[in-house]
Coordinates of C-alpha atoms and ligand atoms in Angstrom, one line a residue:
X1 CA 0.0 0.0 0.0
X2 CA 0.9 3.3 -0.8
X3 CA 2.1 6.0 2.2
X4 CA -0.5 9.0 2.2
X5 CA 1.8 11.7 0.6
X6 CA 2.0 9.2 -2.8
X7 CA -1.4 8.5 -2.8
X8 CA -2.0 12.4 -2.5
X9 CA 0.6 13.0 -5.7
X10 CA -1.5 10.1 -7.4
X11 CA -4.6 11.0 -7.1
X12 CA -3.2 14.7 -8.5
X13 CA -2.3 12.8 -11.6
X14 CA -5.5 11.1 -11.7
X15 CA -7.5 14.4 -11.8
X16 CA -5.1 15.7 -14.6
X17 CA -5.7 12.7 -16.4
X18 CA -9.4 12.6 -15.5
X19 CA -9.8 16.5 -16.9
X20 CA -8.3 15.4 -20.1
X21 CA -11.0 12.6 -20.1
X22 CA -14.0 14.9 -19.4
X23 CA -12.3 17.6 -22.0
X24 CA -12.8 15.2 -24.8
X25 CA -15.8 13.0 -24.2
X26 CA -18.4 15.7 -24.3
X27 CA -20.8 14.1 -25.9
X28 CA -20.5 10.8 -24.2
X29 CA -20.9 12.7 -20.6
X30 CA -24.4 13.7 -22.1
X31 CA -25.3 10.8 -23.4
X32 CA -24.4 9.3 -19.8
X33 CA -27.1 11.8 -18.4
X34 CA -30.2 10.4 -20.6
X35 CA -28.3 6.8 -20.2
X36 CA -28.8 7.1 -16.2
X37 CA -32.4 7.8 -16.4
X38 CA -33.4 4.4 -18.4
X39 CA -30.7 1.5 -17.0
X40 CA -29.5 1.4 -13.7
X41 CA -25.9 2.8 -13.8
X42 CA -26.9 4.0 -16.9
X43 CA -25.8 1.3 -18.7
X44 CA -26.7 -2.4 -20.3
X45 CA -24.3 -4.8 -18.4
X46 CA -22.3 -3.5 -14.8
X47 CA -19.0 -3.4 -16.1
X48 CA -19.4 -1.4 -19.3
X49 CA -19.5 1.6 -16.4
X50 CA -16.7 2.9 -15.6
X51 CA -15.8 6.2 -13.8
X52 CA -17.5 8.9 -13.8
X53 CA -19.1 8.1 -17.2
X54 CA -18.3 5.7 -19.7
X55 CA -17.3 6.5 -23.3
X56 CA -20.5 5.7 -26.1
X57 CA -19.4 4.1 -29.1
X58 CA -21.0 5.3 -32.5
X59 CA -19.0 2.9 -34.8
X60 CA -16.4 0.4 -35.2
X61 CA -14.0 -0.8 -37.5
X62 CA -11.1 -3.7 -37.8
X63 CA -9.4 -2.5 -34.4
X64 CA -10.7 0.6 -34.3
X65 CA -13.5 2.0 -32.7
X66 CA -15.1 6.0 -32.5
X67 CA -17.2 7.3 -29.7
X68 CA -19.8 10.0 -29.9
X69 CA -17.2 12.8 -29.7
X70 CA -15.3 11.3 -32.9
X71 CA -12.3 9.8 -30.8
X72 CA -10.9 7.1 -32.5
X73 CA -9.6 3.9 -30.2
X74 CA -7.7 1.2 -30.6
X75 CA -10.2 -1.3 -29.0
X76 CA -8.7 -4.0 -26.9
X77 CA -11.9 -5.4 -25.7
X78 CA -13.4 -6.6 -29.2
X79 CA -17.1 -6.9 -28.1
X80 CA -16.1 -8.6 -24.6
X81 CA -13.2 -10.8 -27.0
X82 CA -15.8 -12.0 -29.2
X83 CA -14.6 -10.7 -31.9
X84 CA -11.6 -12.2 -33.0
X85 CA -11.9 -10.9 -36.8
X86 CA -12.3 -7.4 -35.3
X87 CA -15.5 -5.3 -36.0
X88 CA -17.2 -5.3 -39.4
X89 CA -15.2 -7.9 -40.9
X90 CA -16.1 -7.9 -44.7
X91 CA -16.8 -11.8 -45.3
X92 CA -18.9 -11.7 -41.9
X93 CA -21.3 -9.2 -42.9
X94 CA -21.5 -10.7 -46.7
X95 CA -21.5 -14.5 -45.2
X96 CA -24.7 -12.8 -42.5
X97 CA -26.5 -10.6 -45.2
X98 CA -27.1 -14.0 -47.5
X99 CA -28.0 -15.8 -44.5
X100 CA -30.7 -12.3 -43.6
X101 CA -32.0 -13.2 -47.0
X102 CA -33.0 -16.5 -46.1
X103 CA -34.4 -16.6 -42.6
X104 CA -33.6 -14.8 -39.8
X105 CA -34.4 -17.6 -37.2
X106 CA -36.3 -21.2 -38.0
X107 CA -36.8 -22.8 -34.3
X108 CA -36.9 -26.0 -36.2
X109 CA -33.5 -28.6 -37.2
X110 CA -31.3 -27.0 -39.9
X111 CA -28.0 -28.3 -42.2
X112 CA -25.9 -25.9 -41.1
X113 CA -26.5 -26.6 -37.3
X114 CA -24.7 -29.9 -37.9
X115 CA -22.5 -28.5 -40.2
X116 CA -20.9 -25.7 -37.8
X117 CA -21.2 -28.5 -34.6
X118 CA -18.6 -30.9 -37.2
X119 CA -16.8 -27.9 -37.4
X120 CA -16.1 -27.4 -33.9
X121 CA -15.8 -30.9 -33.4
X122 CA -13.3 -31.8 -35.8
X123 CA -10.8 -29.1 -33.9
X124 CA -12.0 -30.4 -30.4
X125 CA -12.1 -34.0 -30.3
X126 CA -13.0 -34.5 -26.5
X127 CA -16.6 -32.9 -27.7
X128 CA -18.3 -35.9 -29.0
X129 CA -21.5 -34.3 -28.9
X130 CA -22.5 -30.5 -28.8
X131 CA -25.3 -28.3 -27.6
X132 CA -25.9 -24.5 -28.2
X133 CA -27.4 -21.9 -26.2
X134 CA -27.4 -17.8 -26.2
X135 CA -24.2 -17.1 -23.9
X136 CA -21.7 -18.7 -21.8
X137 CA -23.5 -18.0 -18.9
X138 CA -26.6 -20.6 -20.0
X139 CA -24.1 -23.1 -21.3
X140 CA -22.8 -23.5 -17.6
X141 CA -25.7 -23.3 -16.6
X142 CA -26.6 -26.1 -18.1
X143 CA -23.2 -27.5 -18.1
X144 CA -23.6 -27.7 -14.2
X145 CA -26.8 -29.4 -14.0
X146 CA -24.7 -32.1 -16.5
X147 CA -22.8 -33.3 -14.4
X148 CA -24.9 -33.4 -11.6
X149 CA -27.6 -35.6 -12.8
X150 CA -24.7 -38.3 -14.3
X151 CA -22.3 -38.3 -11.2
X152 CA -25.5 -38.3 -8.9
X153 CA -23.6 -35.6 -6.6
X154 CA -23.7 -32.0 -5.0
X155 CA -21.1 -30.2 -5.1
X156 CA -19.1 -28.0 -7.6
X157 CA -15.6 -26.9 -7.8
X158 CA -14.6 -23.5 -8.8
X159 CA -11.5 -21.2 -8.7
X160 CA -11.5 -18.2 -6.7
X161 CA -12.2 -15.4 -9.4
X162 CA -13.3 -17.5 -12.0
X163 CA -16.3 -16.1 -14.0
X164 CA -18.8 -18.5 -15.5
X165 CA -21.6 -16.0 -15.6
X166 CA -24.0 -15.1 -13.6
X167 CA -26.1 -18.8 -12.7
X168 CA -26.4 -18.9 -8.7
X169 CA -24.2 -22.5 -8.8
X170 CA -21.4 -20.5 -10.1
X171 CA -21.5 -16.6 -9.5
X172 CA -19.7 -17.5 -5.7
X173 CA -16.4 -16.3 -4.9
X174 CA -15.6 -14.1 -8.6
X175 CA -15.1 -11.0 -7.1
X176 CA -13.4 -9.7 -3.5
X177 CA -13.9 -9.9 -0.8
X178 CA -14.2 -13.3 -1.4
X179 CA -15.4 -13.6 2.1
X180 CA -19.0 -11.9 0.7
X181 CA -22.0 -13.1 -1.2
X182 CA -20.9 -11.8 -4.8
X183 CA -24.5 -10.7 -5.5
X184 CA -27.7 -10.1 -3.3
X185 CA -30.5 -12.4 -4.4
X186 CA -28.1 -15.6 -3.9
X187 CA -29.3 -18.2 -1.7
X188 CA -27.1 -19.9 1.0
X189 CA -29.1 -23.4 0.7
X190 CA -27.8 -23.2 -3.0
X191 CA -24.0 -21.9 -2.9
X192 CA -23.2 -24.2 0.1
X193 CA -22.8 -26.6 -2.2
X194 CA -19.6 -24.0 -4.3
X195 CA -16.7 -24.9 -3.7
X196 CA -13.9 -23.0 -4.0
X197 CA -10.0 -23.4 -4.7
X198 CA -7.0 -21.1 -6.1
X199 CA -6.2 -21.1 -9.3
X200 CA -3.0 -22.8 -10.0
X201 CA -2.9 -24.0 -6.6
X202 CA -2.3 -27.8 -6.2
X203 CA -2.3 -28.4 -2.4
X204 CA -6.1 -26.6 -2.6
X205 CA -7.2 -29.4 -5.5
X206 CA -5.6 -32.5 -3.4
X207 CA -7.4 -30.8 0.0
X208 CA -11.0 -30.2 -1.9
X209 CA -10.8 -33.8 -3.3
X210 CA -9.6 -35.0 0.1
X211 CA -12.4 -33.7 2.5
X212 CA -15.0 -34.0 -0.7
X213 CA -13.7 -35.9 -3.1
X214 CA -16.7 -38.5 -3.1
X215 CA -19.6 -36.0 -3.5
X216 CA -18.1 -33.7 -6.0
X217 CA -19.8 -33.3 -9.3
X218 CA -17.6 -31.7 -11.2
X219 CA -14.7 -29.3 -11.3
X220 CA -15.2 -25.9 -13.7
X221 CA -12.2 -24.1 -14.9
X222 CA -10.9 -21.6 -17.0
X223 CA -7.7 -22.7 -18.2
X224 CA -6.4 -19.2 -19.1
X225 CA -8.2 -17.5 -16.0
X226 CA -10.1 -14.7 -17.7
X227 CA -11.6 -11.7 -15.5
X228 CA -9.9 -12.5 -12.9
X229 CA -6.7 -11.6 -14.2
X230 CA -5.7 -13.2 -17.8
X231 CA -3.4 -15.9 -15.9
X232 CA -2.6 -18.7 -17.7
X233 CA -2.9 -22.1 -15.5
X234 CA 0.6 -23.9 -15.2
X235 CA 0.1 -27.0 -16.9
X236 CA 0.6 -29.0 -14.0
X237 CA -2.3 -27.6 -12.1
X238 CA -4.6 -28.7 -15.0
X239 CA -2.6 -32.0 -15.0
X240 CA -3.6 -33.6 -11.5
X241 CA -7.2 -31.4 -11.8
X242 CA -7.4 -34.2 -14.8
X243 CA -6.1 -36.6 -12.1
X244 CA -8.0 -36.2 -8.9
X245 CA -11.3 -36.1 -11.3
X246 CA -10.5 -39.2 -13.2
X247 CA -9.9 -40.8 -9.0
X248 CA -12.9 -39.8 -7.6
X249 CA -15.1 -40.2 -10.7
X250 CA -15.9 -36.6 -10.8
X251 CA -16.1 -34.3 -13.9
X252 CA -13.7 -32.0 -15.0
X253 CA -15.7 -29.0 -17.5
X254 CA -12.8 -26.4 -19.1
X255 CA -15.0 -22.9 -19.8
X256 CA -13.3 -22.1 -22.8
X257 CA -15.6 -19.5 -23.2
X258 CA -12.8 -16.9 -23.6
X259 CA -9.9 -19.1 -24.8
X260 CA -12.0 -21.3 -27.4
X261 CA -10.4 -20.6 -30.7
X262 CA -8.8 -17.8 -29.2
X263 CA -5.4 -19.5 -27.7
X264 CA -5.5 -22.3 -30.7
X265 CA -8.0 -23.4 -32.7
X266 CA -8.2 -26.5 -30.6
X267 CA -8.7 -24.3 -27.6
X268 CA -6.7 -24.5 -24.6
X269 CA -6.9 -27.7 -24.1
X270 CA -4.8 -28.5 -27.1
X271 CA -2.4 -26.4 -26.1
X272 CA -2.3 -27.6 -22.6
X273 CA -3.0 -30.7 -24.1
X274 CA -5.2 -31.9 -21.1
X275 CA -8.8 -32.9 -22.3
X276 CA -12.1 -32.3 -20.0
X277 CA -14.9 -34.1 -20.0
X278 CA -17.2 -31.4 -20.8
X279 CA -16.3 -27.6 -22.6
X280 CA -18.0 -24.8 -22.5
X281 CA -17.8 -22.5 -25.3
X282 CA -19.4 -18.9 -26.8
X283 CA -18.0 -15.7 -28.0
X284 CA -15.7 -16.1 -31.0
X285 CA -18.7 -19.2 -32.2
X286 CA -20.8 -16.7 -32.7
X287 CA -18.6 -14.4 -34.9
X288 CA -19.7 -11.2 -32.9
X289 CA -23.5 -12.7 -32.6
X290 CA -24.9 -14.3 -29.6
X291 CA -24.1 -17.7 -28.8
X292 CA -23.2 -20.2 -25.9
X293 CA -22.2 -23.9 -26.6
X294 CA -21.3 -26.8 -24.5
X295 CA -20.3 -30.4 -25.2
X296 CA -17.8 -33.5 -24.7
X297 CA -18.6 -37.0 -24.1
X298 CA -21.3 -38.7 -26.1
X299 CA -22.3 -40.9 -23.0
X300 CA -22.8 -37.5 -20.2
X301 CA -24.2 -35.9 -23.6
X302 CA -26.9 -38.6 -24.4
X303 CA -28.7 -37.6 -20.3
X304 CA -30.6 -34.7 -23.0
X305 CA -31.5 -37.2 -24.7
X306 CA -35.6 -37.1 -24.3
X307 CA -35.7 -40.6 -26.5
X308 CA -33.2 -42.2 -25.1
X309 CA -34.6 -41.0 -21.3
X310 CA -38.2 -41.1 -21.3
X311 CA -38.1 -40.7 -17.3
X312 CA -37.7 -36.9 -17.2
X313 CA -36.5 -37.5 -13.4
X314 CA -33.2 -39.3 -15.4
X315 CA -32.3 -36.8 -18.0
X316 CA -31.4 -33.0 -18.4
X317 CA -33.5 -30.6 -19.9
X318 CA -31.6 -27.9 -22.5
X319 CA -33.5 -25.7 -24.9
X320 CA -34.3 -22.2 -25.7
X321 CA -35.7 -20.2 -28.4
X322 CA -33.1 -19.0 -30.2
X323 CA -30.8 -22.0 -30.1
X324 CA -28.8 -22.8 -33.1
X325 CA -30.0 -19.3 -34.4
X326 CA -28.8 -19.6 -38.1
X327 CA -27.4 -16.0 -37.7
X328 CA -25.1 -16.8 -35.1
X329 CA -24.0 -20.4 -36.4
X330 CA -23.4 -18.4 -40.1
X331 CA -21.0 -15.4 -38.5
X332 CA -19.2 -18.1 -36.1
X333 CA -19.0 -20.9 -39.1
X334 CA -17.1 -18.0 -41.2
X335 CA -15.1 -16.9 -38.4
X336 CA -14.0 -20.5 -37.9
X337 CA -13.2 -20.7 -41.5
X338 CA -10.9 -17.7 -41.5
X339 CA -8.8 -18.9 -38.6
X340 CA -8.4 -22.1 -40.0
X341 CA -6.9 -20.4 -43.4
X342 CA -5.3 -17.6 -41.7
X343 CA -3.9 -19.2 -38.9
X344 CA -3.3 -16.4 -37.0
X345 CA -2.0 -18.6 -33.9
X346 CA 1.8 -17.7 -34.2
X347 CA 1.6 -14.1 -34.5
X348 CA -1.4 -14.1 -32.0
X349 CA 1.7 -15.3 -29.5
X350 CA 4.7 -13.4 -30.6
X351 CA 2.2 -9.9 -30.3
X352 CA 1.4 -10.9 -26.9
X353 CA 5.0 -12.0 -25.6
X354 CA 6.2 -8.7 -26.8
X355 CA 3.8 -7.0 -25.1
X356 CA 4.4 -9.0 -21.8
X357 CA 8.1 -9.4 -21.9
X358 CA 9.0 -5.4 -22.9
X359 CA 6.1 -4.4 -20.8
X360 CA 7.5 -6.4 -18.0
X361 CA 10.9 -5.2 -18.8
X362 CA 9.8 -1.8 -19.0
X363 CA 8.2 -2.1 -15.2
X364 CA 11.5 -3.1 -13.8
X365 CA 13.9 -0.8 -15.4
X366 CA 11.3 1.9 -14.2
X367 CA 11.6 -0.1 -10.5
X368 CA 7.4 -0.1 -10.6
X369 CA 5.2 -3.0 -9.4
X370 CA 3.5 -3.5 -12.5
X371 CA 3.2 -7.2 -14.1
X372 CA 2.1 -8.7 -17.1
X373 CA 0.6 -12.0 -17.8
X374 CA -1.4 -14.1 -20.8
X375 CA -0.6 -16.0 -23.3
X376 CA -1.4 -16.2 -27.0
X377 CA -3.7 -12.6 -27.7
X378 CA -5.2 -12.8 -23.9
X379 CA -3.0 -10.1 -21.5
X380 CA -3.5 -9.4 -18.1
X381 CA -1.5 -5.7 -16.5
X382 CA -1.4 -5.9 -12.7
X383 CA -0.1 -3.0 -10.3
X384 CA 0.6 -5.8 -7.5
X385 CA 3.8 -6.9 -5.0
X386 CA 4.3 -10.0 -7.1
X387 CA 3.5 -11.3 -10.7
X388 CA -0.3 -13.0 -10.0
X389 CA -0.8 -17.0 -9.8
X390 CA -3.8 -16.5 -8.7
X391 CA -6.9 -14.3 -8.2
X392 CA -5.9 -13.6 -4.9
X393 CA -3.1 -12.5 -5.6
X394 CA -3.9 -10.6 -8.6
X395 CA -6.5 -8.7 -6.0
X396 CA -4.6 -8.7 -2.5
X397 CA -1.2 -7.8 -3.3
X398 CA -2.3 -4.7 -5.2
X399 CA -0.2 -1.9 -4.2
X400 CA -3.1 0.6 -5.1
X401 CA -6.4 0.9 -6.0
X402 CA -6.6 4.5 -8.0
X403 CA -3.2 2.7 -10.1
X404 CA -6.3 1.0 -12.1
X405 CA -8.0 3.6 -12.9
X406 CA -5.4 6.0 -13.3
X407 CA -4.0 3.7 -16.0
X408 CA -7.3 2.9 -17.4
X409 CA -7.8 6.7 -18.2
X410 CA -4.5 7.4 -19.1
X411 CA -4.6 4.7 -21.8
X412 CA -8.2 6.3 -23.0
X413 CA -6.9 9.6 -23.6
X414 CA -4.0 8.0 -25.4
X415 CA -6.6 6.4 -27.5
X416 CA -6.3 2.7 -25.9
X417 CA -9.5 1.4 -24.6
X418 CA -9.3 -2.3 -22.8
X419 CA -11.8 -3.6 -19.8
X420 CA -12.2 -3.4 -17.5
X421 CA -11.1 -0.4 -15.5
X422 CA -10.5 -2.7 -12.2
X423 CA -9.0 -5.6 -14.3
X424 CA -7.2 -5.2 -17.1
X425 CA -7.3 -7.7 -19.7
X426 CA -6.7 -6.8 -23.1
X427 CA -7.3 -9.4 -26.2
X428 CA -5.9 -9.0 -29.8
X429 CA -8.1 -9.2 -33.0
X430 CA -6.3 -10.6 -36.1
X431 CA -6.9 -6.8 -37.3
X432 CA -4.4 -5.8 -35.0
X433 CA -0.8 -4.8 -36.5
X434 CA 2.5 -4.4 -35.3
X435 CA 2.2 -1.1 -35.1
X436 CA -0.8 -1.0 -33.4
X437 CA 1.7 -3.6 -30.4
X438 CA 3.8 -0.6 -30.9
X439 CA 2.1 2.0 -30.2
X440 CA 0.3 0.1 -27.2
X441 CA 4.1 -0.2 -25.8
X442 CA 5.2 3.5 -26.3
X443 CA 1.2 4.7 -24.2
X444 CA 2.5 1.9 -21.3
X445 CA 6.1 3.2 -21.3
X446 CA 5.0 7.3 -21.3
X447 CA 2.3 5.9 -18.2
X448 CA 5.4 4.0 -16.7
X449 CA 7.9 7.2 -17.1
X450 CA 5.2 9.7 -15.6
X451 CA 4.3 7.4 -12.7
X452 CA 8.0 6.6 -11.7
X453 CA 8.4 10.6 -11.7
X454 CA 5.4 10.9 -9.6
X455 CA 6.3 8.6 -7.1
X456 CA 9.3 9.4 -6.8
X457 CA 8.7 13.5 -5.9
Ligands
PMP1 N1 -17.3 -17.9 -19.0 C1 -16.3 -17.1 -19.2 C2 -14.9 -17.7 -19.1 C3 -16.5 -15.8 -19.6 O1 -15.5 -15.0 -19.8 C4 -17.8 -15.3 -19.8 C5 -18.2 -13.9 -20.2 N2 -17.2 -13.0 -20.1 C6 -18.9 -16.2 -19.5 C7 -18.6 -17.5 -19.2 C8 -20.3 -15.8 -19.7 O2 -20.6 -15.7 -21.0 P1 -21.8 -14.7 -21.5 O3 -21.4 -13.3 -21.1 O4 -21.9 -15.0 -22.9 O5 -23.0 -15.2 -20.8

């Protein structure tokens, strides 16, 4: 933590930075006003706020984006890193506007529902059988329920910080303090039965499966921990996770909701090359549309089965009106397409390790607590004592609180916009250059410069 005088000299920087902001988001800040009278916040999902108004977008373009008052961005959030083409990619919009032409939504079987499930399938062999839904937050939903009804058990494991979306089963423990309910409504009867254990740590997985071990259902991970502070898992951790679930005859479900076709196009689980028996997907599938999948072994698949189970108390119910939405399956079958001939995998890793060795490199010749972490396109900054494991650490050995913000700003007025403003994890688009890496490592290295000055007076 920082003595009083520093946080004094950066909060001072903060305002400066802040009156910049306000200087050239006019329009925005008045859109904010009329925003705040229809949503709560003033805005359509929590963390799209951010302080003391957020920016509005008017359009978007490759890796570009331009907000009411003309400012033009380099966006690092790509639709919440759904969009791995970037905005208004060409053979998208000409792949949806022939699908417009020919229905909008059936609600009844289609070809191209099994043709985009082969798709996915022949890049992720451990899904044998697929389901979609809307988001990623109804595939673990439904995910959950899974493995429940076939392993006849309870309980759930989760990582501290992970984020599944918002389903009561899973929304425990995402955000500090961890010692709190993470949103009101949530019922003890139903989260008792949440478990929870650090990310990357395996002493927690051998203690859960110890004391629990016969009554858990499953184990949910991200394998590339996500919002709570792009950390990549070591691949041990995922290793004896594999382990203790093939011992105790428990699941093991990988949300690649953020790092499907994103870290490979087998997901993370080729990469780590440790397979789970169920995988959540959404996102980049739905090539910038909605979309949620979830899928993995044929025999825990078969429980939807309503043919096969006749006895509704034996099988799992999935549906929903827009499933399989012809829309969503054309955008994320074209998407798929173009990662598969533009492989974008290689440079997708060397942009990122540039980012996170010189911005790492940067931090220390600088002598400031700042680390950097991800892997292939997904980076995480943190203003912490130690490079993060875990989401612990990436939120209890932060040195500051304002240090977010501060940067958060400071990169918006330098025309950088990532999310979110109290974790920062930025994601590459195959539209993003080299010079755009550059330019993102000059706005972190001015930021660095200033703050060292600052704290240093
Ligand atoms: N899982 C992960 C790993 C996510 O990052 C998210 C969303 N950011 C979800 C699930 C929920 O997906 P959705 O917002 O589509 O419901």
């Amino acid at each position: 933590m920082l003595n009083t005088m520093l946080e004094k000299e950066l909060e001072d920087f903060y305002q400066e930075v802040l009156n910049k902001y306000v200087e050239s988001t006019k329009k925005s800040r008045k859109l904010y006003h009329t925003g705040i009278e229809v949503f709560p916040q003033g805005v359509s999902y929590s963390i799209r706020y951010f302080d003391p108004y957020p920016i509005y977008v008017r359009k978007a373009h490759g890796c570009k984006l331009w907000d009411a008052d003309d400012n033009e961005y380099t966006d690092y959030w790509l639709g919440h890193g759904a969009l791995i083409l970037g905005h208004t990619s060409r053979p998208i919009i000409d792949a949806v506007k022939e699908q417009l032409e020919r229905g909008t939504h059936f609600g009844f079987c289609h070809e191209l529902e099994i043709k985009f499930a082969k798709t996915i399938m022949k890049h992720l062999p451990s899904v044998e059988m697929i389901r979609f839904t809307n988001s990623g937050t109804e595939a673990n939903m439904y995910v959950t329920r899974l493995a429940r009804a076939y392993t006849k058990r309870k309980f759930i494991v989760k990582v501290l910080g992970g984020w599944h979306g918002s389903y009561d089963a899973l929304h425990v423990k995402v955000t500090p303090p961890f010692d709190k309910l993470d949103t009101a409504g949530l019922l003890e009867e139903i989260t008792k039965y949440t478990l929870t254990i650090n990310f990357n740590s395996i002493s927690d997985v051998e203690k859960v499966f110890q004391i629990h071990g016969d009554n858990i259902a499953c184990v949910i991970v991200e394998p590339v921990l996500g919002a709570g502070g792009a950390i990549p898992a070591r691949r041990e951790f995922l290793k004896v996770l594999r382990e203790y679930c093939d011992k105790y005859n428990a699941l093991l479900i990988f949300d690649e909701v953020i790092t499907g076709f994103r870290v490979s196009l087998g997901g993370a689980q080729r990469l780590y090359n440790v397979y789970p028996d169920l995988t959540v997907l959404g996102k980049i599938i739905g090539g910038g549309f909605p979309i949620g999948a979830f899928g993995g072994k044929r025999e825990i698949m078969e429980l939807i089965d309503e043919c096969k189970y006749q006895d509704k108390s034996l099988r799992v119910f999935h549906g929903g009106t827009f499933t399989a939405n012809p829309i969503s399956l054309t955008a994320g079958l074209r998407t798929i397409n173009i990662l598969e001939e533009e492989n974008p995998y290689i440079k997708f890793e060397e942009m990122t390790s540039k980012v996170i060795e010189e911005g790492n490199s940067l931090a220390s010749r600088y002598n400031i607590n700042m680390f950097f972490t991800g892997i292939c396109s997904i980076i995480g900054i943190h203003f912490t004592n130690k490079r993060p494991e875990n989401a612990i650490e990436a939120y209890e050995s932060r040195w500051s609180f304002l240090i977010y913000k501060l940067f958060h700003k400071y990169c918006i007025i330098g025309k950088i916009i990532y999310m979110t403003e109290k974790m920062p994890h930025l994601l590459l688009s195959t539209q993003h250059t080299w010079s755009d890496i550059e330019y993102l490592l000059n706005v972190i290295e001015d930021f660095i410069r200033k703050l060292s000055n600052v704290l240093r007076t």
